[in-house]
Amino acid sequence: MSELTHIGPDGHARMVDIGAKLAAERVAVARGQISMSAETRALALNRETKKGDPIAIAELAGIMAAKKTADLIPLCHPLPLTNVEVRITPAEPDALEATATVRTTGKTGVEMEALTAVSAACLTLYDMLKAVDKAMVISGIELLSKTGGKSGDYHKETP
Amino acid sequence: MSELTHIGPDGHARMVDIGAKLAAERVAVARGQISMSAETRALALNRETKKGDPIAIAELAGIMAAKKTADLIPLCHPLPLTNVEVRITPAEPDALEATATVRTTGKTGVEMEALTAVSAACLTLYDMLKAVDKAMVISGIELLSKTGGKSGDYHKETP
Amino acid sequence: MSELTHIGPDGHARMVDIGAKLAAERVAVARGQISMSAETRALALNRETKKGDPIAIAELAGIMAAKKTADLIPLCHPLPLTNVEVRITPAEPDALEATATVRTTGKTGVEMEALTAVSAACLTLYDMLKAVDKAMVISGIELLSKTGGKSGDYHKETP
Amino acid sequence: MSELTHIGPDGHARMVDIGAKLAAERVAVARGQISMSAETRALALNRETKKGDPIAIAELAGIMAAKKTADLIPLCHPLPLTNVEVRITPAEPDALEATATVRTTGKTGVEMEALTAVSAACLTLYDMLKAVDKAMVISGIELLSKTGGKSGDYHKETP
Amino acid sequence: MSELTHIGPDGHARMVDIGAKLAAERVAVARGQISMSAETRALALNRETKKGDPIAIAELAGIMAAKKTADLIPLCHPLPLTNVEVRITPAEPDALEATATVRTTGKTGVEMEALTAVSAACLTLYDMLKAVDKAMVISGIELLSKTGGKSGDYHKETP
Amino acid sequence: MSELTHIGPDGHARMVDIGAKLAAERVAVARGQISMSAETRALALNRETKKGDPIAIAELAGIMAAKKTADLIPLCHPLPLTNVEVRITPAEPDALEATATVRTTGKTGVEMEALTAVSAACLTLYDMLKAVDKAMVISGIELLSKTGGKSGDYHKETP
């Protein structure tokens, strides 16, 4: 038998049964970053034009990706998200950091939605900036916290 | 004016015009990894059962995500992929590494498809294993190489 | 700070937090029309054959589009629709009018779902009829009413 | 007037109004099979390799298809599924049988989700095995049972 | 090593490499049927109303599903379909038969698209008619023929 | 028999056969507008903040919707778009105008993609601004021109 909830006692994959869980307010926060050359980062941050802003487009892509999580991750439950926010901010050295906060009133948590939003935001930054820098690296995608529901809150320990 | 091809001379976002480019054989290879505790990795690798295997499911999720790239990344062109392969292998210390190879006969490259496949494979591993380990971190998502087409090949320099 | 709810106090786009709102019965009704030549309209209305009917296909396309609203409109919440009806009727002079009624038991309204259904129905009529008339114009797409929920009902004033 | 609930008293198609129905625990079970040559079946069952297993991939495809039901079946309501399981087992003579169990806490049943999961699982088996056998036939797709909700349970009579 | 093209020499699933294949005109024809009570069939065929016709809706659902094949079947290639037709006709005893013809100018065949169109058409008939008959059975889904491309034509032998 | 190409000689809906048409460079341009109160328009145009800009978000939504056209419009062919641009500009009196240009190298035109992009851009403006103005009206959605391919160019006559 397996400790992995997505795999049943008989070894088959399954979308776990959450029917008996209560609908509760649940929040998940995830983070990730994309590192690049100093010149690329300056270009991304230098948003003199109000339109075609790589950062705003990546934030929007993250929000939209959160809504597609159950379509991307095979065993994820479809959930009615009540709130999604994605923020991209400068990080050191020469990186941009994405943070996503996702909320639901549902029977299971939204960790995967927050992680998917962060991943899509970083991928979109890569796409927007790759004409000038193909060596960018996406890293540090992790769950910061998860609260709500009966299984207990989680807060990542900071070293 | 911008050096970013997804942003036009007037500062507006656009899906770049690739109409004049030739359809050519193009390949992109990307890589990424997810680090976890030694116990979690052992659990993932210990595939005594033939079904419900987290690694096989994550590989499949990566392949399927490659096909959704234009839906996830706002300014990506839809492309007829001719081949997608995703492999997950053990990496040190205590990580699993995903490598994706994507091919097209098309007018633009498939870097984003390879990076998206790797991201989705890592996210799916997170989902399959999160019941036992929420502290896993996805990192090192990068383009290894891109060949084909007129704009020149790219191979990541190894340090 | 902004009066636009989809834009936060910090100027970033967001999917508004509706977690604290109550799930309530909500209805929205929208309308729009497509004008065409008299000959084109006669062709559309002349449904002697029971199959391949442009009007029935457009109504169905409107219903199906309502279900895709959160995928099309970036900051829309995904909602469990409980009822969708789309009706296309003749309108003067030389037009077809689409009316959509959408219901949910949810935490926010379905105005965008009704407007999207009407838009898709009109676009589908354009597609079905464009072989004979490319000069058709879609117009008058508006919200007629919205009821349910705490923020108050809305009924368009008729001039 | 019609006895078909998806068609209103005026003869128009509609997504039926389920707003007044209560959210209840609902379960549907469906079954189907794909028949093939003895050699093809042996190949499918002979899963010496732990990866690339046609049966595991088809089970996963069935689970993922259940989540797309409202996108495939025009008048189906989108529903928050709480559990999906698909099992493929050998059947006589020379066939593989797929069984899907789908659960929701919702206002209408999940018969179509279970039937769609079974269909997608059988289609995926066809795709995985068609290089060696194009004469396979999918048959016997039927609803075994449906329970929960006010309209009464259904259990298929066995002959 | 495997005879299954979707599984590589190393046992991993893959979307087969079709890059070296020529784009050619390819056609696939598939068939399937749904059996029901005589009363249900009469109701489906009795299309006195021109709208809300179960048969026309199922034909349309089949056409639309053909376009979603690569999204439903994990290892299918996305293909630019050039033609899709689905026909539903009465079959004996007490059944409706769906036939789908799909064409592409592409590097691989459209068997899965034709089979998916037939499956979705039958599932939609089930959905439209299930209010009066839950015991319907979908069966006989098979590939009738496949032509075009270098791998040779296929025509199902009739007994 | 019908003059409507989406409906065959037998009265059934079909996705028209374009297999014999040549792949050619094709362009379509469409336009539409949304009228609103002077205050609402000022709010939309007053983009002091660089992020969360309703106009930039609506342009992006239009680009992304063009890629979903074949999913929204039942009988549209899926096409590999090579370029999409959407521009929103002030129009008189008190309106915002959206113009979309879509290009493909394909076997059929992209009129529906351009019209869908304009519709989605206007719907997104409605969504972004509806908190302050529910009486906005979308109108004047029309095809301005279509060039490329053998069937002849089309340019809307201006009155």
mmCIF file of C-alpha atoms in Angstrom, chain B residues 5-150:
data_model
loop_
_atom_site.group_PDB
_atom_site.id
_atom_site.type_symbol
_atom_site.label_atom_id
_atom_site.label_comp_id
_atom_site.label_asym_id
_atom_site.label_seq_id
_atom_site.Cartn_x
_atom_site.Cartn_y
_atom_site.Cartn_z
ATOM 1 C CA THR B 5 10.031 40.944 -30.088
ATOM 2 C CA HIS B 6 6.680 40.374 -28.363
ATOM 3 C CA ILE B 7 6.340 44.143 -27.960
ATOM 4 C CA GLY B 8 5.884 46.218 -31.106
ATOM 5 C CA PRO B 9 7.545 49.538 -31.953
ATOM 6 C CA ASP B 10 4.496 51.275 -30.480
ATOM 7 C CA GLY B 11 4.824 49.499 -27.146
ATOM 8 C CA HIS B 12 1.832 47.185 -27.609
ATOM 9 C CA ALA B 13 2.015 43.448 -26.964
ATOM 10 C CA ARG B 14 1.656 41.303 -30.062
ATOM 11 C CA MET B 15 2.008 37.764 -31.277
ATOM 12 C CA VAL B 16 5.073 38.314 -33.475
ATOM 13 C CA ASP B 17 4.621 37.971 -37.248
ATOM 14 C CA ILE B 18 6.337 34.756 -38.350
ATOM 15 C CA GLY B 19 4.562 34.566 -41.718
ATOM 16 C CA ALA B 20 7.736 35.187 -43.702
ATOM 17 C CA LYS B 21 9.774 32.568 -41.859
ATOM 18 C CA LEU B 22 10.272 29.187 -43.464
ATOM 19 C CA ALA B 23 8.827 26.022 -42.018
ATOM 20 C CA ALA B 24 11.874 24.075 -40.858
ATOM 21 C CA GLU B 25 12.699 21.157 -38.614
ATOM 22 C CA ARG B 26 13.272 22.622 -35.182
ATOM 23 C CA VAL B 27 14.209 20.971 -31.874
ATOM 24 C CA ALA B 28 14.374 22.321 -28.337
ATOM 25 C CA VAL B 29 15.640 20.563 -25.222
ATOM 26 C CA ALA B 30 14.939 21.827 -21.702
ATOM 27 C CA ARG B 31 15.681 20.584 -18.217
ATOM 28 C CA GLY B 32 14.529 21.151 -14.650
ATOM 29 C CA GLN B 33 14.466 19.382 -11.322
ATOM 30 C CA ILE B 34 12.580 19.003 -8.097
ATOM 31 C CA SER B 35 14.442 18.430 -4.862
ATOM 32 C CA MET B 36 12.916 16.554 -1.953
ATOM 33 C CA SER B 37 13.805 14.552 1.131
ATOM 34 C CA ALA B 38 15.666 11.293 0.654
ATOM 35 C CA GLU B 39 12.592 9.417 1.897
ATOM 36 C CA THR B 40 10.297 11.075 -0.610
ATOM 37 C CA ARG B 41 12.645 10.343 -3.462
ATOM 38 C CA ALA B 42 12.910 6.723 -2.444
ATOM 39 C CA LEU B 43 9.131 6.503 -2.425
ATOM 40 C CA ALA B 44 8.921 7.986 -5.928
ATOM 41 C CA LEU B 45 11.599 5.715 -7.308
ATOM 42 C CA ASN B 46 10.278 2.612 -5.570
ATOM 43 C CA ARG B 47 7.878 1.632 -8.277
ATOM 44 C CA GLU B 48 7.120 -1.910 -7.284
ATOM 45 C CA THR B 49 3.620 -1.483 -8.544
ATOM 46 C CA LYS B 50 3.313 -1.091 -12.278
ATOM 47 C CA LYS B 51 0.418 1.334 -12.032
ATOM 48 C CA GLY B 52 -0.016 4.693 -10.402
ATOM 49 C CA ASP B 53 3.646 5.395 -10.904
ATOM 50 C CA PRO B 54 4.355 9.093 -10.058
ATOM 51 C CA ILE B 55 7.210 9.245 -12.553
ATOM 52 C CA ALA B 56 5.250 7.813 -15.497
ATOM 53 C CA ILE B 57 2.306 10.097 -14.705
ATOM 54 C CA ALA B 58 4.576 13.152 -14.539
ATOM 55 C CA GLU B 59 6.203 12.258 -17.865
ATOM 56 C CA LEU B 60 2.788 11.972 -19.449
ATOM 57 C CA ALA B 61 1.663 15.269 -17.905
ATOM 58 C CA GLY B 62 4.732 16.924 -19.403
ATOM 59 C CA ILE B 63 3.924 15.578 -22.872
ATOM 60 C CA MET B 64 0.322 16.743 -22.626
ATOM 61 C CA ALA B 65 1.337 20.177 -21.311
ATOM 62 C CA ALA B 66 3.612 20.728 -24.308
ATOM 63 C CA LYS B 67 0.468 20.598 -26.437
ATOM 64 C CA LYS B 68 -1.163 23.308 -24.292
ATOM 65 C CA THR B 69 1.725 25.788 -24.417
ATOM 66 C CA ALA B 70 0.027 28.304 -26.707
ATOM 67 C CA ASP B 71 -2.953 28.270 -24.383
ATOM 68 C CA LEU B 72 -0.805 28.972 -21.290
ATOM 69 C CA ILE B 73 1.761 31.462 -22.571
ATOM 70 C CA PRO B 74 -0.143 34.488 -23.902
ATOM 71 C CA LEU B 75 1.973 35.419 -26.924
ATOM 72 C CA CYS B 76 3.108 31.936 -28.032
ATOM 73 C CA HIS B 77 2.194 30.770 -31.512
ATOM 74 C CA PRO B 78 0.174 27.559 -31.846
ATOM 75 C CA LEU B 79 2.475 24.987 -33.478
ATOM 76 C CA PRO B 80 1.967 21.461 -34.874
ATOM 77 C CA LEU B 81 4.357 19.453 -32.665
ATOM 78 C CA THR B 82 5.849 16.410 -34.403
ATOM 79 C CA ASN B 83 7.512 14.772 -31.381
ATOM 80 C CA VAL B 84 7.540 15.194 -27.600
ATOM 81 C CA GLU B 85 9.522 13.121 -25.124
ATOM 82 C CA VAL B 86 9.883 13.732 -21.394
ATOM 83 C CA ARG B 87 12.221 11.723 -19.174
ATOM 84 C CA ILE B 88 12.476 11.835 -15.399
ATOM 85 C CA THR B 89 15.645 10.471 -13.834
ATOM 86 C CA PRO B 90 17.218 10.553 -10.359
ATOM 87 C CA ALA B 91 19.545 13.508 -9.707
ATOM 88 C CA GLU B 92 21.847 14.307 -6.856
ATOM 89 C CA PRO B 93 21.387 15.124 -4.057
ATOM 90 C CA ASP B 94 17.863 13.884 -3.464
ATOM 91 C CA ALA B 95 16.186 15.234 -6.550
ATOM 92 C CA LEU B 96 14.396 14.089 -9.666
ATOM 93 C CA GLU B 97 15.389 15.673 -12.969
ATOM 94 C CA ALA B 98 13.034 16.151 -15.922
ATOM 95 C CA THR B 99 14.322 16.548 -19.481
ATOM 96 C CA ALA B 100 12.008 17.384 -22.388
ATOM 97 C CA THR B 101 12.727 17.186 -26.110
ATOM 98 C CA VAL B 102 10.210 18.803 -28.451
ATOM 99 C CA ARG B 103 10.265 18.892 -32.263
ATOM 100 C CA THR B 104 8.198 20.711 -34.860
ATOM 101 C CA THR B 105 8.205 21.329 -38.567
ATOM 102 C CA GLY B 106 7.193 24.924 -38.221
ATOM 103 C CA LYS B 107 7.932 28.597 -38.649
ATOM 104 C CA THR B 108 9.198 29.236 -35.129
ATOM 105 C CA GLY B 109 10.982 27.372 -32.371
ATOM 106 C CA VAL B 110 9.629 25.193 -29.591
ATOM 107 C CA GLU B 111 11.667 26.470 -26.643
ATOM 108 C CA MET B 112 8.527 27.395 -24.708
ATOM 109 C CA GLU B 113 6.991 23.985 -25.366
ATOM 110 C CA ALA B 114 10.070 22.232 -23.933
ATOM 111 C CA LEU B 115 10.184 24.533 -20.892
ATOM 112 C CA THR B 116 6.444 24.122 -20.317
ATOM 113 C CA ALA B 117 6.725 20.317 -20.510
ATOM 114 C CA VAL B 118 9.486 20.338 -17.892
ATOM 115 C CA SER B 119 7.518 22.677 -15.619
ATOM 116 C CA ALA B 120 4.352 20.579 -15.826
ATOM 117 C CA ALA B 121 6.289 17.373 -15.176
ATOM 118 C CA CYS B 122 7.853 18.896 -12.029
ATOM 119 C CA LEU B 123 4.515 20.322 -10.854
ATOM 120 C CA THR B 124 2.902 16.898 -11.317
ATOM 121 C CA LEU B 125 5.652 15.253 -9.262
ATOM 122 C CA TYR B 126 4.941 17.837 -6.566
ATOM 123 C CA ASP B 127 1.249 16.972 -6.709
ATOM 124 C CA MET B 128 1.845 13.212 -6.584
ATOM 125 C CA LEU B 129 4.266 13.459 -3.669
ATOM 126 C CA LYS B 130 2.935 16.384 -1.627
ATOM 127 C CA ALA B 131 1.026 14.134 0.775
ATOM 128 C CA VAL B 132 4.395 13.115 2.211
ATOM 129 C CA ASP B 133 6.543 16.209 1.530
ATOM 130 C CA LYS B 134 5.327 19.804 1.077
ATOM 131 C CA ALA B 135 8.810 21.331 1.230
ATOM 132 C CA MET B 136 9.923 20.164 -2.219
ATOM 133 C CA VAL B 137 11.472 22.881 -4.419
ATOM 134 C CA ILE B 138 11.433 23.069 -8.233
ATOM 135 C CA SER B 139 14.568 24.625 -9.694
ATOM 136 C CA GLY B 140 17.037 24.758 -12.527
ATOM 137 C CA ILE B 141 14.418 25.047 -15.276
ATOM 138 C CA GLU B 142 16.437 26.121 -18.297
ATOM 139 C CA LEU B 143 16.797 25.742 -22.042
ATOM 140 C CA LEU B 144 19.655 23.355 -22.901
ATOM 141 C CA SER B 145 19.579 23.750 -26.663
ATOM 142 C CA LYS B 146 17.568 24.963 -29.599
ATOM 143 C CA THR B 147 18.390 24.023 -33.173
ATOM 144 C CA GLY B 148 16.862 24.523 -36.602
ATOM 145 C CA GLY B 149 15.591 27.590 -38.362
ATOM 146 C CA LYS B 150 17.517 30.574 -39.579
#
